[in-house]
Amino acid sequence: MEGSWFHRKRFPFYLILCLLLQGRGVTFTINCSGFGRHGADPTALNSVFERRAFRPVTNVSVPTRVNISFTMSAILDVVWDNPFISWNPEECEGITKMSMAARNLWLPDIFIIEFMDVDKTPKDLTAYVSNEGRIRYKKPMKVASICNLDIFYFPFDEQNCTLTFSSFLYTVDNMLLGMEKEVWEITDTSQDILQAHGEWELLGINKATAKMSVGANLYDQIAFHVAIRRRPRLYVINLLVPSGFLLAIDALSFYLPVESGNRVPFKITLLLGYNVFLLLMNDLLPTSGTPLISVYFALCLSLMVASLLETIFITHLLHVATTQPPPLPQWLHSLLLSCTSPGRCCPIAPQKRNEGLGLTPTHLPGAKEPEVLAEQRSGPREAELTGCSEWTRAQREHEAQRQHLVELWVQFSHTVDALLFRLYLLFMASSILAIIGLWNT
């Protein structure tokens, strides 16, 4: 009983030791006697499938070299050699390559460090095995990785993302990573795939090899630095062009006369429409950060609000000016003269300047009415004839002064309108030039 118990306790260790010793010096060759016109005999590979839990090496001190490759279409391609699998094609009906279920083989635990999602790759995938024992395993996967995005120049931004391939189980003593393809081949293949698909345009891929140290263990890894650029056409058509059109329509509304009272309702309707546009297009904007396009939208909205407030102010000003015009401040009068003068370098004759403001020679200092001069010449006997005309003359002077103030306030309102309109034109021209410059660079 004791001998039997001892034999049962040592049996698992003896089995593992036999497998290791067997894999140290024996060359594995598949027996093709069961191969025929119906294909490969699945029982011929049972000895290989039973060893899928072990790393396929004939010498455990030699690390397995796994070559990796990928494309931006989210396909991970890994290639490695399995010395447990080999056969002579001449003895096996000329078969040099076969496919088998990947779950029956040893698979390297390659993962992407920046991967932030659940791996939704189908489980029952197929691996391709050559007669020399080279295994190729393609794993389609959708990678949601960490990438530090600089979205200030959205939608004309360029990003640099990193994809780091490594192992979390095998150290450099057991597995080394290599390249199945050159970096330029991966770049060309990815550019051909992404040329007509996707939101991003691939600019280039660079490779960096480094070792990752975790405690006392050292892991091999390969990092790919991917430079991509966003395709801005969708955002220009859906965001910038409608916003520019609404801003241009708001600028054209300055041609509506303020006296008609139609400009304020028009601007309010346009402002509401612009807010609805921003709400509908909010899903196209980045959820984090403050891109330049958000500043542009804020400036457009601010200009629309400023033009609405200016229109309300001008409408109120014209209403007050036509009913009871207040006196124009001296500084505002001087500013108005400097803004409306046809030439600042050449002085204007006082008479012409006053005529431009609605003044007549009667209102000049020291000037007298022709009736006053005739009264002085006619003498006292005609004074009683001119007494009743003095009230009429004073009333005419009051109306002239009132009309002159109205003209000054109207001229001031038109000047404010012109300045804001020029600000609109300057902003739109600067925006167009900035968009063209960012698109070309």
XYZ file of C-alpha atoms in Angstrom:
441
model
C 0.000 0.000 0.000
C 2.754 2.388 0.803
C 4.529 1.701 -2.512
C 1.311 2.219 -4.434
C 0.599 5.508 -2.640
C 4.143 6.718 -3.330
C 3.792 5.829 -6.993
C 0.540 7.819 -7.311
C 2.012 10.879 -5.639
C 5.048 10.996 -7.943
C 3.190 10.315 -11.186
C 2.256 13.985 -12.152
C 5.821 15.154 -11.614
C 7.102 12.204 -13.633
C 4.741 13.077 -16.517
C 5.843 16.716 -16.705
C 9.492 15.732 -16.441
C 9.088 13.250 -19.263
C 7.491 15.889 -21.474
C 10.307 18.331 -20.809
C 12.965 15.734 -21.389
C 11.233 14.558 -24.501
C 11.062 18.103 -25.876
C 14.743 18.724 -25.169
C 16.293 16.444 -27.709
C 13.609 14.858 -29.903
C 12.576 16.203 -33.308
C 8.815 16.012 -33.743
C 7.614 14.837 -37.169
C 3.967 14.210 -37.959
C 3.103 10.773 -39.357
C 1.275 11.303 -42.647
C 0.062 7.751 -43.051
C -3.515 8.845 -42.451
C -3.401 11.622 -45.088
C -5.328 10.995 -48.268
C -7.710 12.550 -50.669
C -9.963 13.579 -47.791
C -7.284 15.852 -46.374
C -5.199 15.693 -43.254
C -5.882 13.136 -40.573
C -6.771 15.099 -37.401
C -5.520 12.288 -35.177
C -1.984 12.793 -36.509
C -1.770 16.072 -34.577
C -3.071 14.810 -31.253
C 0.434 14.681 -29.818
C 0.845 18.374 -30.644
C -2.561 19.366 -29.327
C -1.829 17.651 -26.012
C 1.186 19.952 -25.570
C -0.626 23.236 -26.263
C -0.161 24.365 -22.656
C 3.630 24.293 -23.037
C 5.767 26.752 -24.904
C 6.779 25.033 -28.177
C 10.555 24.712 -27.866
C 12.904 21.783 -27.965
C 15.231 23.587 -25.566
C 13.589 25.493 -22.726
C 16.596 27.821 -22.384
C 16.014 29.247 -25.883
C 13.347 31.996 -26.016
C 10.574 31.816 -28.591
C 10.785 34.595 -31.137
C 7.378 36.005 -32.045
C 7.181 38.369 -34.997
C 4.317 40.824 -34.917
C 2.709 43.001 -37.543
C -0.449 45.057 -37.731
C -2.428 47.368 -39.973
C -4.601 50.311 -39.074
C -7.614 48.229 -40.064
C -7.295 46.631 -36.605
C -5.719 43.295 -37.550
C -2.988 41.879 -35.357
C -0.756 39.420 -37.172
C 1.641 37.259 -35.147
C 4.039 34.627 -36.479
C 6.162 32.121 -34.570
C 7.772 28.718 -35.034
C 6.480 25.577 -33.367
C 9.104 22.799 -33.560
C 6.502 20.260 -32.452
C 4.820 20.533 -35.864
C 6.621 19.494 -39.036
C 5.968 17.101 -41.881
C 7.358 16.116 -45.233
C 5.108 17.467 -48.006
C 6.213 14.693 -50.359
C 4.921 12.092 -47.932
C 1.745 14.045 -47.099
C 0.021 14.369 -50.469
C 1.940 17.579 -51.244
C 0.301 19.507 -48.370
C 2.499 22.431 -47.299
C -0.021 24.447 -45.311
C -3.086 23.650 -43.269
C -5.476 25.472 -40.971
C -6.491 24.340 -37.544
C -8.342 25.700 -34.547
C -6.218 28.170 -32.628
C -7.480 26.841 -29.304
C -5.513 23.632 -29.898
C -2.188 25.480 -30.183
C 0.056 27.458 -27.922
C -0.611 31.183 -28.478
C 1.658 34.030 -27.381
C 0.023 36.418 -24.924
C 0.628 39.560 -26.970
C -1.426 42.520 -25.813
C -1.473 46.285 -26.369
C -0.588 48.252 -23.258
C -2.773 51.232 -24.263
C -5.811 49.003 -24.848
C -8.715 50.337 -22.772
C -11.681 48.214 -23.859
C -12.888 44.655 -23.502
C -11.417 42.350 -26.118
C -14.368 41.340 -28.296
C -12.376 39.164 -30.693
C -14.180 35.896 -31.562
C -12.824 32.942 -29.651
C -12.934 30.212 -32.313
C -10.332 31.591 -34.713
C -8.153 29.633 -37.092
C -4.372 29.535 -37.296
C -2.398 28.591 -40.385
C 0.474 26.123 -39.973
C 3.172 25.394 -42.555
C 5.031 22.115 -42.932
C 8.076 23.738 -41.302
C 6.137 24.490 -38.131
C 5.641 28.211 -38.791
C 2.314 29.363 -37.377
C 0.534 32.510 -38.533
C -2.305 33.798 -36.408
C -4.419 36.765 -37.484
C -6.519 38.356 -34.789
C -9.008 41.034 -35.854
C -9.620 43.430 -33.017
C -11.021 46.882 -32.435
C -8.515 48.835 -30.375
C -9.759 51.651 -28.145
C -6.463 52.933 -26.855
C -5.229 55.824 -24.735
C -4.046 58.698 -26.885
C -3.187 62.174 -25.650
C -5.126 64.316 -28.110
C -4.327 67.953 -28.797
C -7.619 69.215 -30.207
C -6.866 72.936 -30.200
C -6.765 73.049 -34.008
C -9.815 70.786 -34.460
C -10.828 69.852 -37.182
C -7.386 70.549 -38.673
C -5.520 68.679 -35.926
C -2.730 66.132 -36.179
C -2.294 63.516 -33.482
C 0.524 61.212 -32.366
C -0.654 57.962 -30.814
C 1.371 55.061 -29.454
C 0.620 51.338 -29.687
C 2.904 49.270 -27.459
C 2.941 45.478 -27.939
C 4.214 43.426 -25.045
C 3.686 40.240 -23.059
C 2.412 40.024 -19.498
C 3.519 36.428 -18.843
C 6.760 35.660 -20.663
C 9.953 37.556 -19.860
C 12.872 38.139 -22.218
C 14.253 34.761 -21.164
C 11.228 33.034 -22.668
C 9.954 35.237 -25.515
C 11.428 37.937 -27.747
C 9.449 40.197 -30.051
C 10.450 40.924 -33.617
C 9.063 42.411 -36.802
C 7.310 40.308 -39.411
C 7.294 43.249 -41.863
C 9.280 46.401 -42.182
C 7.741 49.595 -40.842
C 7.430 51.118 -44.310
C 5.491 48.047 -45.484
C 3.072 48.402 -42.576
C 2.712 52.116 -43.352
C 2.012 51.550 -47.046
C -0.531 48.812 -46.353
C -2.324 50.915 -43.744
C -2.377 53.987 -46.006
C -3.905 51.955 -48.830
C -6.619 50.666 -46.516
C -7.364 54.050 -44.922
C -7.159 56.024 -48.162
C -10.896 55.991 -48.818
C -12.236 54.985 -45.414
C -12.353 56.452 -41.963
C -12.099 59.887 -40.454
C -8.324 59.902 -40.145
C -5.489 60.035 -42.629
C -2.294 58.153 -41.807
C 0.833 60.300 -42.028
C 3.476 57.806 -40.895
C 4.517 55.106 -38.423
C 7.744 54.960 -36.436
C 9.029 52.044 -34.385
C 10.805 52.037 -31.039
C 12.078 48.957 -29.209
C 12.580 48.957 -25.478
C 12.461 46.676 -22.491
C 9.854 47.032 -19.753
C 11.011 46.346 -16.229
C 8.445 45.122 -13.689
C 10.157 44.370 -10.421
C 12.925 41.889 -11.103
C 11.397 40.774 -14.409
C 12.254 42.231 -17.803
C 9.745 42.089 -20.666
C 10.344 42.728 -24.335
C 8.098 45.224 -26.118
C 7.752 47.107 -29.400
C 6.187 50.568 -29.528
C 4.732 52.040 -32.720
C 4.263 55.795 -32.881
C 1.415 56.507 -35.284
C 1.001 60.016 -36.733
C -2.508 60.675 -38.020
C -4.374 63.688 -39.341
C -8.113 64.300 -39.271
C -10.003 64.722 -42.527
C -11.567 68.185 -42.078
C -13.964 68.195 -45.027
C -16.918 66.810 -43.071
C -16.551 69.389 -40.306
C -15.959 72.287 -42.679
C -19.150 71.484 -44.600
C -21.305 70.764 -41.541
C -19.922 73.321 -39.076
C -17.908 76.161 -40.572
C -19.873 76.771 -43.779
C -23.345 77.065 -42.124
C -21.911 79.268 -39.386
C -20.261 81.493 -41.992
C -23.511 81.781 -43.949
C -25.487 82.796 -40.862
C -22.859 85.381 -39.963
C -22.874 86.764 -43.525
C -26.677 87.084 -43.466
C -26.430 88.913 -40.164
C -23.875 91.268 -41.713
C -26.160 91.937 -44.689
C -28.940 92.880 -42.288
C -27.108 96.187 -41.725
C -28.511 97.294 -45.075
C -31.998 97.202 -43.566
C -32.965 100.739 -42.453
C -33.207 101.057 -38.715
C -36.155 103.438 -39.048
C -38.323 100.706 -40.571
C -38.244 98.609 -37.381
C -37.658 95.324 -39.262
C -34.030 94.874 -38.311
C -34.563 93.914 -34.648
C -37.016 91.026 -35.300
C -34.797 89.776 -38.121
C -31.693 89.710 -35.917
C -33.572 88.021 -33.060
C -34.770 85.276 -35.418
C -31.272 84.825 -36.800
C -29.806 84.635 -33.304
C -32.293 81.934 -32.292
C -31.491 80.000 -35.459
C -27.777 80.160 -34.699
C -28.356 78.778 -31.184
C -30.410 75.902 -32.608
C -27.583 75.223 -35.079
C -25.050 75.027 -32.236
C -27.252 72.622 -30.291
C -27.688 70.326 -33.291
C -23.992 70.337 -34.180
C -22.774 69.857 -30.607
C -22.286 66.109 -31.152
C -19.642 66.765 -33.808
C -17.473 68.788 -31.435
C -14.910 67.194 -29.080
C -16.214 66.439 -25.620
C -13.012 67.514 -23.832
C -10.804 70.540 -24.156
C -11.458 73.878 -25.824
C -10.741 73.714 -29.551
C -10.251 76.787 -31.693
C -13.533 76.169 -33.474
C -15.417 76.621 -30.187
C -13.749 80.018 -29.783
C -14.830 80.846 -33.338
C -18.443 79.914 -32.578
C -18.331 81.971 -29.382
C -17.044 85.008 -31.308
C -19.756 84.597 -33.956
C -22.415 84.421 -31.260
C -20.910 87.437 -29.499
C -20.958 89.460 -32.727
C -24.604 88.589 -33.304
C -25.532 89.590 -29.766
C -23.519 92.813 -30.073
C -25.216 93.692 -33.363
C -28.633 93.061 -31.808
C -27.828 95.263 -28.828
C -26.434 97.923 -31.156
C -29.606 97.851 -33.241
C -31.770 98.204 -30.121
C -29.615 101.112 -28.932
C -29.735 102.859 -32.303
C -33.497 102.386 -32.559
C -33.976 103.920 -29.106
C -31.548 106.719 -29.947
C -33.370 107.632 -33.143
C -36.697 107.574 -31.330
C -35.388 109.978 -28.673
C -33.696 112.156 -31.308
C -36.867 112.580 -33.340
C -39.020 113.425 -30.317
C -36.747 115.476 -28.061
C -33.110 115.389 -29.206
C -30.606 115.864 -26.361
C -27.548 118.022 -26.952
C -24.605 116.213 -28.452
C -21.556 116.070 -26.116
C -18.558 118.044 -27.286
C -16.216 115.038 -27.317
C -18.726 113.059 -29.350
C -19.142 115.975 -31.715
C -15.371 116.183 -32.233
C -15.122 112.418 -32.743
C -17.931 112.522 -35.243
C -16.225 115.330 -37.154
C -12.947 113.361 -37.285
C -14.703 110.186 -38.478
C -16.804 111.861 -41.173
C -14.206 114.288 -42.522
C -13.326 113.384 -46.150
C -9.608 114.095 -45.617
C -7.762 114.527 -42.354
C -4.618 115.811 -43.984
C -6.288 118.668 -45.882
C -8.182 121.248 -43.820
C -11.777 121.938 -44.764
C -13.202 125.419 -45.108
C -15.389 126.347 -42.158
C -18.336 127.120 -44.378
C -18.186 123.751 -46.110
C -17.700 121.945 -42.805
C -20.739 123.595 -41.331
C -22.733 122.862 -44.448
C -21.776 119.235 -44.116
C -23.275 119.225 -40.595
C -26.421 121.065 -41.696
C -25.322 124.515 -40.548
C -25.958 127.711 -42.490
C -23.998 130.935 -42.430
C -26.735 132.354 -40.228
C -25.512 130.162 -37.323
C -21.904 131.262 -37.520
C -20.675 133.390 -34.614
C -20.873 137.145 -35.337
C -23.057 136.722 -38.422
C -26.323 138.659 -38.675
C -29.526 138.042 -40.568
C -30.120 140.092 -43.738
C -33.334 141.393 -42.147
C -31.334 142.788 -39.210
C -28.999 144.611 -41.564
C -31.962 146.055 -43.488
C -33.557 147.145 -40.219
C -30.415 149.021 -39.240
C -30.412 150.749 -42.611
C -34.110 151.577 -42.695
C -34.135 153.365 -39.355
C -36.593 153.516 -36.467
C -39.662 154.168 -38.578
C -39.735 150.607 -39.832
C -39.077 148.909 -36.446
C -42.743 148.325 -35.771
C -43.034 146.376 -39.039
C -40.388 143.903 -38.042
C -41.597 143.270 -34.483
C -43.957 140.474 -35.402
C -41.360 138.750 -37.573
C -38.854 138.344 -34.677
C -40.954 135.583 -33.104
C -41.151 133.773 -36.418
C -37.416 134.096 -36.881
C -36.712 132.740 -33.385
C -38.998 129.814 -34.041
C -37.211 129.091 -37.299
C -33.845 129.189 -35.520
C -35.143 126.769 -32.864
C -36.416 124.380 -35.524
C -33.114 124.670 -37.395
C -31.152 123.840 -34.255
C -33.462 120.938 -33.489
C -33.134 119.646 -37.032
C -29.380 120.021 -36.781
C -29.295 117.895 -33.587
C -31.463 115.247 -35.240
C -29.087 115.130 -38.189
C -26.112 114.789 -35.850
C -27.675 111.883 -33.937
C -28.678 110.164 -37.181
C -25.166 110.636 -38.476
C -23.810 109.171 -35.224
C -26.066 106.105 -35.553
C -24.943 105.566 -39.141
C -21.313 105.838 -38.056
C -21.798 103.196 -35.347
C -23.534 100.951 -37.888
C -20.669 101.382 -40.340
C -18.046 100.578 -37.710
C -19.801 97.393 -36.619
C -20.329 96.380 -40.248
C -16.608 96.819 -40.931
C -15.864 94.734 -37.851
C -18.058 91.985 -39.326
C -16.187 92.132 -42.622
C -12.800 92.062 -40.870
C -13.798 89.051 -38.748
C -15.151 87.097 -41.727
C -12.068 87.831 -43.839
C -9.755 86.788 -40.982
C -11.751 83.584 -40.449
C -11.594 82.625 -44.137
C -7.847 83.247 -44.287
C -7.283 81.239 -41.069
C -9.323 78.282 -42.386
C -7.443 78.279 -45.682
C -4.104 78.476 -43.894
C -4.897 75.643 -41.471
C -6.278 73.434 -44.243
C -3.183 73.879 -46.409
C -0.732 73.232 -43.580
